[in-house]
PDB file of N, CA and C in Angstrom:
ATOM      1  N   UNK A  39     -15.930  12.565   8.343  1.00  0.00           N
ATOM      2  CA  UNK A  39     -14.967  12.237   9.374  1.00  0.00           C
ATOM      3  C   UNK A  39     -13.562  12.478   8.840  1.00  0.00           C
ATOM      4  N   UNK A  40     -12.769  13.193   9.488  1.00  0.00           N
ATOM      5  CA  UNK A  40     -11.624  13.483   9.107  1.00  0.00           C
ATOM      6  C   UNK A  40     -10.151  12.421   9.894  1.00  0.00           C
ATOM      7  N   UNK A  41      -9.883  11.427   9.525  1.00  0.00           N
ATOM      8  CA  UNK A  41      -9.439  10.798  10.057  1.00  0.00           C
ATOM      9  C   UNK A  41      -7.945  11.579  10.326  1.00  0.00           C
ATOM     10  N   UNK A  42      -7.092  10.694  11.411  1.00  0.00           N
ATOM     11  CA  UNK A  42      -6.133  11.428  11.515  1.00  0.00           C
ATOM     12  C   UNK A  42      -4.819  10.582  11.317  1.00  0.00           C
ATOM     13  N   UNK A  43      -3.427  11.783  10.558  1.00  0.00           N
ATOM     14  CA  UNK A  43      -2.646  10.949   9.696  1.00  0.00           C
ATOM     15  C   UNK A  43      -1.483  10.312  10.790  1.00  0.00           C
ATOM     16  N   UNK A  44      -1.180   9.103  10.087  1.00  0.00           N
ATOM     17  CA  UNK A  44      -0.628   8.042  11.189  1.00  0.00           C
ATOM     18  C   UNK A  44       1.344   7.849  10.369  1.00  0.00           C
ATOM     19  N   UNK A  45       1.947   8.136  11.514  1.00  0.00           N
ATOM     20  CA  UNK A  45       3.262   7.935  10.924  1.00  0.00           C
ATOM     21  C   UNK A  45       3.795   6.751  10.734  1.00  0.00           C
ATOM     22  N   UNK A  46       4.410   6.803   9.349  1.00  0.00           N
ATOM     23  CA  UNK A  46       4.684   5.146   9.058  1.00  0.00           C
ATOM     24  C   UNK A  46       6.465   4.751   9.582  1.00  0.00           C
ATOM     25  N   UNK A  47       7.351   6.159   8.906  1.00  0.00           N
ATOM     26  CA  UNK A  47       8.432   5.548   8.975  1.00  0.00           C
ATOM     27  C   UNK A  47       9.172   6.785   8.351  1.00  0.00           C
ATOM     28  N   UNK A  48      10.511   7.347   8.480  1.00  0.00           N
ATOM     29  CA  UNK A  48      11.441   8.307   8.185  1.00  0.00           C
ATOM     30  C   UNK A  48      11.310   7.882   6.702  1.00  0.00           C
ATOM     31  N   UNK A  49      11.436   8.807   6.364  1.00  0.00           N
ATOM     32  CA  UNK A  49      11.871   9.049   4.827  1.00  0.00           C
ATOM     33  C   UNK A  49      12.913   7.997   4.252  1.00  0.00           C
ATOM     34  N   UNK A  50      13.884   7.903   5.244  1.00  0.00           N
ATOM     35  CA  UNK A  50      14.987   7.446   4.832  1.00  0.00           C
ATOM     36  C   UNK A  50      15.243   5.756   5.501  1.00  0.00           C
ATOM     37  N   UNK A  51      13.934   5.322   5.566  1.00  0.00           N
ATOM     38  CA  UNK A  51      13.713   4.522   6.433  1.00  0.00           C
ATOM     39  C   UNK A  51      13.202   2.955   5.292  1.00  0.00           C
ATOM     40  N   UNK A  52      12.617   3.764   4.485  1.00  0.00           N
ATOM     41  CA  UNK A  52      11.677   3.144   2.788  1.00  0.00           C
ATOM     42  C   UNK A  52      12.584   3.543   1.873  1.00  0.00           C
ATOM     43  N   UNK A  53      13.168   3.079   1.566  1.00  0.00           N
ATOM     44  CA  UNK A  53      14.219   3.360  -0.024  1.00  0.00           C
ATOM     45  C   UNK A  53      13.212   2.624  -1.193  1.00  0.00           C
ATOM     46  N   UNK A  54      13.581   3.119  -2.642  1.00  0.00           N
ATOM     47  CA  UNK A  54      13.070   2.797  -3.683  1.00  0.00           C
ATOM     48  C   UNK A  54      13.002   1.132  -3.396  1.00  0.00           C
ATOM     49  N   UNK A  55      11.892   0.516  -3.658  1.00  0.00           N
ATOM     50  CA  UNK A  55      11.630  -0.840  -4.221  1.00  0.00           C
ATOM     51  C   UNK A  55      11.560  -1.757  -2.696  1.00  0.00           C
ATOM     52  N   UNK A  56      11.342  -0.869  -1.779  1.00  0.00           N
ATOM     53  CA  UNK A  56      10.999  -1.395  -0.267  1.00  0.00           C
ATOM     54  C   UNK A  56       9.546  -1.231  -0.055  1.00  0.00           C
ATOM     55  N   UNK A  57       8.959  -2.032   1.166  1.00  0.00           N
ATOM     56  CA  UNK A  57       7.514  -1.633   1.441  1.00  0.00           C
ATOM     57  C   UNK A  57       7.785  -1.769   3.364  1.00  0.00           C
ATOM     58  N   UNK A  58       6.518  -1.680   3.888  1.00  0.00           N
ATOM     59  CA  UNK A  58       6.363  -1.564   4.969  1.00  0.00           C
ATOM     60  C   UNK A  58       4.860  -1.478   5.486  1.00  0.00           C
ATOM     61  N   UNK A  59       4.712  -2.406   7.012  1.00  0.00           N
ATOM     62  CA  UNK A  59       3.400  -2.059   6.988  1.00  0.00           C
ATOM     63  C   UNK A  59       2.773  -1.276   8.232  1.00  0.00           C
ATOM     64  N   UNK A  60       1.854  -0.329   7.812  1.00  0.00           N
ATOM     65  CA  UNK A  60       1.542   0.433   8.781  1.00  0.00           C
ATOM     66  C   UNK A  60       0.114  -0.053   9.305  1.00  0.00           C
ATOM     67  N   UNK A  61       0.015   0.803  10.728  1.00  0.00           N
ATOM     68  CA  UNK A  61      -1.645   0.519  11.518  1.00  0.00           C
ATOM     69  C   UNK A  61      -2.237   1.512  11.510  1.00  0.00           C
ATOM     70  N   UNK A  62      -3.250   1.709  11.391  1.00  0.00           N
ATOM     71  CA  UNK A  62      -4.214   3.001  11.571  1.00  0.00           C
ATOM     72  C   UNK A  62      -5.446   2.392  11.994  1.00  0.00           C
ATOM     73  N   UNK A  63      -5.091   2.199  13.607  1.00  0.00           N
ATOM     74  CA  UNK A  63      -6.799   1.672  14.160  1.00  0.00           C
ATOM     75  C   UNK A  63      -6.448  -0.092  13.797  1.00  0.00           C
ATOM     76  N   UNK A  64      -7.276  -0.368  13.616  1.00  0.00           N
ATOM     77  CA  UNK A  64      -7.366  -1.935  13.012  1.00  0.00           C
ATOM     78  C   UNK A  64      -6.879  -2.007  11.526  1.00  0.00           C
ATOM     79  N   UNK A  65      -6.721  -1.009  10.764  1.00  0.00           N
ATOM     80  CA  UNK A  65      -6.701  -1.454   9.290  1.00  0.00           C
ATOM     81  C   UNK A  65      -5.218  -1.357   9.067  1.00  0.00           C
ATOM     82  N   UNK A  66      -4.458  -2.656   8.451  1.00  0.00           N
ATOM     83  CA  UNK A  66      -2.862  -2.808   7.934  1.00  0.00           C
ATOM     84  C   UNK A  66      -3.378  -1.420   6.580  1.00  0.00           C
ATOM     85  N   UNK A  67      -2.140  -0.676   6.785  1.00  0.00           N
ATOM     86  CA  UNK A  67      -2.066  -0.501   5.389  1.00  0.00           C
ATOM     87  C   UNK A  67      -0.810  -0.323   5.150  1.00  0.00           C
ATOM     88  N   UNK A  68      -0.138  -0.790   3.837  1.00  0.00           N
ATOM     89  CA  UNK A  68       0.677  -1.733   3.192  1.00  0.00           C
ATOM     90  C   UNK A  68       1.391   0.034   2.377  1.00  0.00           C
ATOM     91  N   UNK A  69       2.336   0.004   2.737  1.00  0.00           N
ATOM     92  CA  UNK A  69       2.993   1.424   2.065  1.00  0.00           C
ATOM     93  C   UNK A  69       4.756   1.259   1.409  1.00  0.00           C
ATOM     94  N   UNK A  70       4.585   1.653  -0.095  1.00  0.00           N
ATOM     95  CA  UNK A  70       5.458   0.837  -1.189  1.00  0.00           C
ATOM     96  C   UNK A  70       6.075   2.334  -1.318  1.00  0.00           C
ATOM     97  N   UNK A  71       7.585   2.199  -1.460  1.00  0.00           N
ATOM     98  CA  UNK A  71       8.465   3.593  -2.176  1.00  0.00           C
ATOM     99  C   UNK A  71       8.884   2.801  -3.528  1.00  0.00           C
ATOM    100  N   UNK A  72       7.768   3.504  -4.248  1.00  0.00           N
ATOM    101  CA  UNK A  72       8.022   2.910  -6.038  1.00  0.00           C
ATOM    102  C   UNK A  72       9.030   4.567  -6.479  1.00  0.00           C
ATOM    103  N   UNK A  73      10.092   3.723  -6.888  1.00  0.00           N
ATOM    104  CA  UNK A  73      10.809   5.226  -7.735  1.00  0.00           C
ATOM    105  C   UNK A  73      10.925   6.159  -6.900  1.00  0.00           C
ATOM    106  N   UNK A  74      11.013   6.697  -5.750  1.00  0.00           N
ATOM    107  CA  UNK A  74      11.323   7.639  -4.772  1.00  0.00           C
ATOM    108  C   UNK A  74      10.038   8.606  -4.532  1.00  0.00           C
ATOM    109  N   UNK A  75       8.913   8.170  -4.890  1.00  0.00           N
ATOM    110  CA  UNK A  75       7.200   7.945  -4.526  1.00  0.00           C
ATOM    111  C   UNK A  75       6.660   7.003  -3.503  1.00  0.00           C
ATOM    112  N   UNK A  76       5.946   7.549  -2.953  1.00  0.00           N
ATOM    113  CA  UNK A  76       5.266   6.438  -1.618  1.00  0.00           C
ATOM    114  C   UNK A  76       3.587   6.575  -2.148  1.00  0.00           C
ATOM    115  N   UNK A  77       2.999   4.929  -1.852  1.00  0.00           N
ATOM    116  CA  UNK A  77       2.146   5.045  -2.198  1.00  0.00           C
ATOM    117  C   UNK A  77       1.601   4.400  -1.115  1.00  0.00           C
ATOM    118  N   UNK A  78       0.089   4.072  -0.729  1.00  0.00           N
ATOM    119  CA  UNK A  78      -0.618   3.228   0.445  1.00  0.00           C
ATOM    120  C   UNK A  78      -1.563   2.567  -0.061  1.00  0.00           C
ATOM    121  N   UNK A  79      -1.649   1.145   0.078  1.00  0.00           N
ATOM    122  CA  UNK A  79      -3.083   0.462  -0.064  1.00  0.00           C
ATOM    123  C   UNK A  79      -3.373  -0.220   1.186  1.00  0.00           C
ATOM    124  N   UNK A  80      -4.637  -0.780   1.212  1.00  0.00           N
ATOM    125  CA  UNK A  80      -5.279  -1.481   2.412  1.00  0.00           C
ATOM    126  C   UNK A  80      -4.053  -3.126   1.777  1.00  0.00           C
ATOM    127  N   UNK A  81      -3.553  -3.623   3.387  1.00  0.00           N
ATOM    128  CA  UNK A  81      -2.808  -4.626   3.233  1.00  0.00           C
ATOM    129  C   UNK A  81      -3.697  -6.042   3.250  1.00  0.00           C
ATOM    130  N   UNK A  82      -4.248  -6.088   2.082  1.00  0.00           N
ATOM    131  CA  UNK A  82      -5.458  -7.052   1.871  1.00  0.00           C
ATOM    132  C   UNK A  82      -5.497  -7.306   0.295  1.00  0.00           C
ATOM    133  N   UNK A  83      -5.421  -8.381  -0.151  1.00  0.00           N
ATOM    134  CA  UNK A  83      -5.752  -8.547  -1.170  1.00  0.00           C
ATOM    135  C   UNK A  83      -7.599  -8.869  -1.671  1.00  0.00           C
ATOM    136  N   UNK A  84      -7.814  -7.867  -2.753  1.00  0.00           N
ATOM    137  CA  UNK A  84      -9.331  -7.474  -3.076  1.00  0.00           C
ATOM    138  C   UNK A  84      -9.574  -9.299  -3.080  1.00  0.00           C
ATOM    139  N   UNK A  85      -9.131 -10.101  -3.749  1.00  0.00           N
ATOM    140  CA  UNK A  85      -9.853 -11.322  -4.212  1.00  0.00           C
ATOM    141  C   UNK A  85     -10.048 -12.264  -3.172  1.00  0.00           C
ATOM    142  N   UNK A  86      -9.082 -12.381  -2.175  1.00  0.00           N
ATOM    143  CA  UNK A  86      -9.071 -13.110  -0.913  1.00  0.00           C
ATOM    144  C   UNK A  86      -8.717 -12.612  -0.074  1.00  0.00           C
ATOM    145  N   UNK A  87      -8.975 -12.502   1.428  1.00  0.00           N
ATOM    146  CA  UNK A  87      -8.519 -11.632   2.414  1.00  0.00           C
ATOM    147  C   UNK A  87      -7.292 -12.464   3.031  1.00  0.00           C
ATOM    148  N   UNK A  88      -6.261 -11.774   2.451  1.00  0.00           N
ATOM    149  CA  UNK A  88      -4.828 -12.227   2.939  1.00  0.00           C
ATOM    150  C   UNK A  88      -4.186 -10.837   2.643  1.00  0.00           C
ATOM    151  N   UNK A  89      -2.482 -11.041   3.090  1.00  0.00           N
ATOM    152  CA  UNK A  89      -2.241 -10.100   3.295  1.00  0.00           C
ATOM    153  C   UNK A  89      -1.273  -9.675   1.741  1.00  0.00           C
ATOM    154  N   UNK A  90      -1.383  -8.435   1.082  1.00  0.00           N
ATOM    155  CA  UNK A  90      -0.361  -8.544   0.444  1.00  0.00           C
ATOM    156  C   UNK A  90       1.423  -8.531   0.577  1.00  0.00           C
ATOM    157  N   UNK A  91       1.674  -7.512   2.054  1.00  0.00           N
ATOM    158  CA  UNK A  91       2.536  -7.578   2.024  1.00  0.00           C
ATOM    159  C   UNK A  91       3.784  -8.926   2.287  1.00  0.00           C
ATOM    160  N   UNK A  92       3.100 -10.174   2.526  1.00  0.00           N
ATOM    161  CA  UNK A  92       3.354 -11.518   2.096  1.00  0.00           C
ATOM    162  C   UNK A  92       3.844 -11.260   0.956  1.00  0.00           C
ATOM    163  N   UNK A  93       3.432 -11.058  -0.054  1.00  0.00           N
ATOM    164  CA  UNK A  93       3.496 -11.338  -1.316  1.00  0.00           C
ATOM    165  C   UNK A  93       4.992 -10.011  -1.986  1.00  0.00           C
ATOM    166  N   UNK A  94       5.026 -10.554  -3.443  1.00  0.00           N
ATOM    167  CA  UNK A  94       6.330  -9.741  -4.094  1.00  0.00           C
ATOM    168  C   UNK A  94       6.062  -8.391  -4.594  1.00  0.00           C
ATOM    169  N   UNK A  95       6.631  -7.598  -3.973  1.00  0.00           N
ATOM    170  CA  UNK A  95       7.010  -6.146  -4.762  1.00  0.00           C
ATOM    171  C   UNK A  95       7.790  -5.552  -6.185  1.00  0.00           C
ATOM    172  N   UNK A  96       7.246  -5.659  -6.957  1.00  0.00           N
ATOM    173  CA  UNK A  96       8.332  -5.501  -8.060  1.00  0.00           C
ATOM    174  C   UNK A  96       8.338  -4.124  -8.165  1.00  0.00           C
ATOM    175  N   UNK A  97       9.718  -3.238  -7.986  1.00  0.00           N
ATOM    176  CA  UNK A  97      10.317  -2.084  -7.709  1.00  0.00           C
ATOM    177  C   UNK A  97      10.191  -1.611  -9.201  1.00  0.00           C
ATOM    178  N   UNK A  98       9.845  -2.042  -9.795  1.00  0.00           N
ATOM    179  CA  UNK A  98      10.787  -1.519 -11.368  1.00  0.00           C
ATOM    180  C   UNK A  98       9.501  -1.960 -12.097  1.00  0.00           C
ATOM    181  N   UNK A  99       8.495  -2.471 -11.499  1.00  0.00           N
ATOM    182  CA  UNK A  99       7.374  -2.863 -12.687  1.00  0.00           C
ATOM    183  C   UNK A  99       5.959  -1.672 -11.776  1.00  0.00           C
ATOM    184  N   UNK A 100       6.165  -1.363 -10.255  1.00  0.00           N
ATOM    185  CA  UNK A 100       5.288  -0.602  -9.535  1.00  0.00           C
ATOM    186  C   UNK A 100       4.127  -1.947  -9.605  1.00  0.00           C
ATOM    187  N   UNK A 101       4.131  -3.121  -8.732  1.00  0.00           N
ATOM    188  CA  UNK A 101       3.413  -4.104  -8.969  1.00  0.00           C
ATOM    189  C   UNK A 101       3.633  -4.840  -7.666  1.00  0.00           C
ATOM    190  N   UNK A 102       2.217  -5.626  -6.847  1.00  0.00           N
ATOM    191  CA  UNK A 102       2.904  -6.235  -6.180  1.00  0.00           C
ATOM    192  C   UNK A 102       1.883  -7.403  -6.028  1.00  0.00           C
ATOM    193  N   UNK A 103       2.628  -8.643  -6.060  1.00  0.00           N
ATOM    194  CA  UNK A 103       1.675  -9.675  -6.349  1.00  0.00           C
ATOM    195  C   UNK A 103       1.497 -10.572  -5.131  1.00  0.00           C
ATOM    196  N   UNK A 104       0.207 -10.717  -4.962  1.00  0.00           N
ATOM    197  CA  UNK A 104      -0.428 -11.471  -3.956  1.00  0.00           C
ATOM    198  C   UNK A 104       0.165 -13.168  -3.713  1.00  0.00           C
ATOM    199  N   UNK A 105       0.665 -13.257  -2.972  1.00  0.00           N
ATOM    200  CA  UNK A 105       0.906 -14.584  -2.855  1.00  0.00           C
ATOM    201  C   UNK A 105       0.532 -16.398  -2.773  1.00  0.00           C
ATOM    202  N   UNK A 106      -0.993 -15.745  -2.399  1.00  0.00           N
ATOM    203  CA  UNK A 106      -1.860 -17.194  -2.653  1.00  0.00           C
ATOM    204  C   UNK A 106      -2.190 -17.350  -3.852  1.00  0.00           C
ATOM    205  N   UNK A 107      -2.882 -16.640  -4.709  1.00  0.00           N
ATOM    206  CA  UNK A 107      -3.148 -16.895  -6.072  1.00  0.00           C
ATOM    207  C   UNK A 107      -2.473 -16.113  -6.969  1.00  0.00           C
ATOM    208  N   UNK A 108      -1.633 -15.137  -6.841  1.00  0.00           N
ATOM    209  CA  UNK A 108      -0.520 -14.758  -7.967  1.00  0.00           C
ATOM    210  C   UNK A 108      -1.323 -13.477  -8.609  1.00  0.00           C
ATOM    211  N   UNK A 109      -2.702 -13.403  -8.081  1.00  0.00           N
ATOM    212  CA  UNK A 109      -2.958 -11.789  -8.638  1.00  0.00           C
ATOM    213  C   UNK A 109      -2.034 -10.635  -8.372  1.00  0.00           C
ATOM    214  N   UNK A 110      -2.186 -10.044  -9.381  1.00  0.00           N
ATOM    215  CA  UNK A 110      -1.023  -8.527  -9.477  1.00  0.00           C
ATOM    216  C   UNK A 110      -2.285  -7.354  -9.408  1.00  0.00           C
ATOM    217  N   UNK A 111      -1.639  -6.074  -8.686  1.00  0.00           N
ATOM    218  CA  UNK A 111      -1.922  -5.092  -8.216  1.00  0.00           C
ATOM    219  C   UNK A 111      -0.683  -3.947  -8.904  1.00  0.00           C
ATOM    220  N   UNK A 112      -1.499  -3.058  -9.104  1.00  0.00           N
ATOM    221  CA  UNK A 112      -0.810  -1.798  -9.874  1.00  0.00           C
ATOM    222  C   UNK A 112      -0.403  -0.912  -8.069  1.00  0.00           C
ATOM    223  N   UNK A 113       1.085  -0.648  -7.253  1.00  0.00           N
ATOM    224  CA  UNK A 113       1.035  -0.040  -6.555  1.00  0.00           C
ATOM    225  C   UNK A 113       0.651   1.619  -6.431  1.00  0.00           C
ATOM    226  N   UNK A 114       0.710   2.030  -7.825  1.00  0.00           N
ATOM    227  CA  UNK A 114       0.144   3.318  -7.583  1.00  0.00           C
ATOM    228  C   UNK A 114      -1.623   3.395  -7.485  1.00  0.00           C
ATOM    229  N   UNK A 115      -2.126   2.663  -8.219  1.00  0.00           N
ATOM    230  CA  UNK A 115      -3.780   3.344  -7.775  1.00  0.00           C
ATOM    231  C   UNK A 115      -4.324   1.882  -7.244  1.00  0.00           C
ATOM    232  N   UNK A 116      -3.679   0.785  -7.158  1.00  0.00           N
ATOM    233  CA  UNK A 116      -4.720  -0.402  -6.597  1.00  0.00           C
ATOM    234  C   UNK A 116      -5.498  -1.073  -7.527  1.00  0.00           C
ATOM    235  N   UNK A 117      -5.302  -1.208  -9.162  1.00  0.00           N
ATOM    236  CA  UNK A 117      -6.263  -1.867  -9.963  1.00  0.00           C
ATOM    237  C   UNK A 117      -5.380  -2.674 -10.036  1.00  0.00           C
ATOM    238  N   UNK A 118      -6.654  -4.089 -10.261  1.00  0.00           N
ATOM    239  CA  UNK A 118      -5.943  -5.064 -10.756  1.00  0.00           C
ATOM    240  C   UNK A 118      -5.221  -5.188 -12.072  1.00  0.00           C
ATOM    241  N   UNK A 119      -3.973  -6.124 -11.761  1.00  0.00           N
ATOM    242  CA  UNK A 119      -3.649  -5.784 -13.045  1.00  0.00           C
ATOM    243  C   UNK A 119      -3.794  -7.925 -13.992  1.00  0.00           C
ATOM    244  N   UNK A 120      -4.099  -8.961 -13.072  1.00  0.00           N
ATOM    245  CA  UNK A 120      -4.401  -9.844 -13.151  1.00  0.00           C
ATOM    246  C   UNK A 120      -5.574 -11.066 -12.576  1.00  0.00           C
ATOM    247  N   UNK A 121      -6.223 -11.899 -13.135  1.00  0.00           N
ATOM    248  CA  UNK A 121      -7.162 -13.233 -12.439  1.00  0.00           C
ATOM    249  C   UNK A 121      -5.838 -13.268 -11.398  1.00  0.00           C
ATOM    250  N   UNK A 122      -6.468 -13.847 -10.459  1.00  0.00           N
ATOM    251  CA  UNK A 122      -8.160 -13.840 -10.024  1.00  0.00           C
ATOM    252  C   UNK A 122      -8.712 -12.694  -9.595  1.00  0.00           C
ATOM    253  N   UNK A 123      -8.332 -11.427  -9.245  1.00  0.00           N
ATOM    254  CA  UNK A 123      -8.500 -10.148  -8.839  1.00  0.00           C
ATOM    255  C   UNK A 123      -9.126  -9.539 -10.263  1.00  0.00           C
ATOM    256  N   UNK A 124     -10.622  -8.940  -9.394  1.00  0.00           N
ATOM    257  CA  UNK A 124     -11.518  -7.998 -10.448  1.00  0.00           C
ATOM    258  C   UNK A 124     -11.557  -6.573  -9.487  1.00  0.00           C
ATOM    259  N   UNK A 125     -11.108  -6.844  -8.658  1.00  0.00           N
ATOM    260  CA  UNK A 125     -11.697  -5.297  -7.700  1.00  0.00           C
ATOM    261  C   UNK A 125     -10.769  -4.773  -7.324  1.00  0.00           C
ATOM    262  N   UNK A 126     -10.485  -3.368  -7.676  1.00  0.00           N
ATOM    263  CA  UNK A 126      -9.217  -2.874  -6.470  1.00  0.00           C
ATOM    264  C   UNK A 126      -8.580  -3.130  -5.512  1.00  0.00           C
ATOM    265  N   UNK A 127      -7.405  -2.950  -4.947  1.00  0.00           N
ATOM    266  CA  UNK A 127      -7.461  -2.948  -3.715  1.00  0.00           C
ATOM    267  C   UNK A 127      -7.259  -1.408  -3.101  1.00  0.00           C
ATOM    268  N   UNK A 128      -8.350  -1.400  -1.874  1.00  0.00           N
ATOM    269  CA  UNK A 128      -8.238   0.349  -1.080  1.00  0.00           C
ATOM    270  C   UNK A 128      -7.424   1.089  -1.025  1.00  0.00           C
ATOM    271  N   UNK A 129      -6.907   2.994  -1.830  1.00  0.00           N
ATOM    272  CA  UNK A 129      -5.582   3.121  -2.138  1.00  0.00           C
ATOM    273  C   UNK A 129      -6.221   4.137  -0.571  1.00  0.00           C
ATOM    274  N   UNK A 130      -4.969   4.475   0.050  1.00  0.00           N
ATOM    275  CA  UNK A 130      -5.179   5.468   0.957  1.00  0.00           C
ATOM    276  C   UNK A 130      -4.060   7.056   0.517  1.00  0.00           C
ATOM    277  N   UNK A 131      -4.518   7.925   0.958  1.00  0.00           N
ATOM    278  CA  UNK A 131      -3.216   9.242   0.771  1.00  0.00           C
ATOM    279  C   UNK A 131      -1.887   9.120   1.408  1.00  0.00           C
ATOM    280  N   UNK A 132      -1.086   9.506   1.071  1.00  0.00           N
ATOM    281  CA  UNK A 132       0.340   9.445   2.084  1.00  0.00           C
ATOM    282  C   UNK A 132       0.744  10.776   1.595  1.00  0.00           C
ATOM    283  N   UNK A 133       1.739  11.495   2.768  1.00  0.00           N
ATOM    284  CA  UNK A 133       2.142  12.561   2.674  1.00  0.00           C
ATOM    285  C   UNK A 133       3.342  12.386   3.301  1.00  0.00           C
ATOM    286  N   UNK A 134       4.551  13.114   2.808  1.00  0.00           N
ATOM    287  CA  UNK A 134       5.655  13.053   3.325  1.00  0.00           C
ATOM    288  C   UNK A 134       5.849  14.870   3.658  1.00  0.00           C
ATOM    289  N   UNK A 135       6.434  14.636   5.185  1.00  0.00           N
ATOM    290  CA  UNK A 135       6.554  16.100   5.825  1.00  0.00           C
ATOM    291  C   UNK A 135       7.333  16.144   7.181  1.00  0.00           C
ATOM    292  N   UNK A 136       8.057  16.881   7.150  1.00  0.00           N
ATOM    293  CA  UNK A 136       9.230  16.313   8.156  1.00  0.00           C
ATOM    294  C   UNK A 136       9.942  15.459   7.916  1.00  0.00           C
ATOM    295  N   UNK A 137      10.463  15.036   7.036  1.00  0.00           N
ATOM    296  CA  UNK A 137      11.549  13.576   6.797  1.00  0.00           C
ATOM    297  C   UNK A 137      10.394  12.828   7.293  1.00  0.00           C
ATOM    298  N   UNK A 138       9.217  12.663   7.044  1.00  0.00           N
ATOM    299  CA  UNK A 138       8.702  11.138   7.694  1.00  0.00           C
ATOM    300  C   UNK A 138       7.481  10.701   6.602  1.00  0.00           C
ATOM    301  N   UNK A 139       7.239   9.504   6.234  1.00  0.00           N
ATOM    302  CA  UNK A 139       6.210   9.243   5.440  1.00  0.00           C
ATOM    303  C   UNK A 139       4.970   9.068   6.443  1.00  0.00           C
ATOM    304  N   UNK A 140       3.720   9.436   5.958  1.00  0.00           N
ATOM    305  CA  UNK A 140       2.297   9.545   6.630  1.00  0.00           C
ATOM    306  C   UNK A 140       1.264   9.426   5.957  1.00  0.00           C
ATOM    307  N   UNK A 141       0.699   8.279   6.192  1.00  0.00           N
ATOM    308  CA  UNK A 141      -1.007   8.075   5.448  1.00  0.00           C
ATOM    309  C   UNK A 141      -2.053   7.563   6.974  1.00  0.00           C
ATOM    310  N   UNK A 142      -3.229   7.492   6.366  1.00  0.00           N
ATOM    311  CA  UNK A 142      -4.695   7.552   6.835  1.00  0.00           C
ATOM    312  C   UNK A 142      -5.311   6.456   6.097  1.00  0.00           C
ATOM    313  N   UNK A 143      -6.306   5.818   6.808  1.00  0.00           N
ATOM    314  CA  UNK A 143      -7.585   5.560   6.299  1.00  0.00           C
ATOM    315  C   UNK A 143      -8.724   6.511   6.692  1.00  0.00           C
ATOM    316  N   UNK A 144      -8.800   6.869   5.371  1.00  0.00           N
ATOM    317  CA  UNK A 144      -9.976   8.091   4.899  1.00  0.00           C
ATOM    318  C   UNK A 144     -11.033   7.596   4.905  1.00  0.00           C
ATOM    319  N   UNK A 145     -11.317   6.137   5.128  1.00  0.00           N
ATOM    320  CA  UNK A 145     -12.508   6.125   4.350  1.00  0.00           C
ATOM    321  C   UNK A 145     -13.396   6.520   5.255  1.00  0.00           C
ATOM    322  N   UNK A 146     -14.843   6.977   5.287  1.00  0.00           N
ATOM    323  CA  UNK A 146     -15.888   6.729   6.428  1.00  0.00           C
ATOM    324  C   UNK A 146     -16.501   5.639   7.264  1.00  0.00           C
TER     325      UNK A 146
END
């Protein structure tokens, strides 16, 4: 299934160390401009289903920590980087084209 890509927001819309959250269908996904890079995860934290974008972005560490229990997430690939989190959280693709940032949930 080739899902299809969903526009989040102008280029100039996400500056370094901002996030934002996008819809694709039912699924939040949570999209971070680390360093003038955009990245996408499912807006869910792996250990409890809450949301991350609640929680803190650290611009300068590429990290963003869940707010009920303080697990940290690596924003570029989604591994944990702390307890209570053992499992990823879902990274999705983003593409920037036209001045606009754009990701998908790929998954099947």
């Amino acid at each position: 299934m080739n899902a299809a890509w969903v526009r989040v927001c102008a280029t100039s819309e996400l500056l370094p160390g901002e996030s934002i959250v996008a819809w694709d269908g039912d699924t939040p996904i949570l999209v971070l401009n680390y360093d003038g890079d955009f990245y996408a995860l499912e807006d869910r934290c792996s250990h409890e289903d809450f949301e991350l974008s609640a929680g803190s972005f650290d611009g300068d560490e590429a990290t963003i920590e869940c707010v009920l229990h303080g697990a940290k997430f690596d924003v570029r690939d989604g591994r944990p980087l702390s307890a209570p989190a053992y499992t990823p959280v879902v990274k999705f693709p983003v593409k920037v084209e036209d001045d606009a940032v754009w990701t998908r949930d790929d998954r099947d």
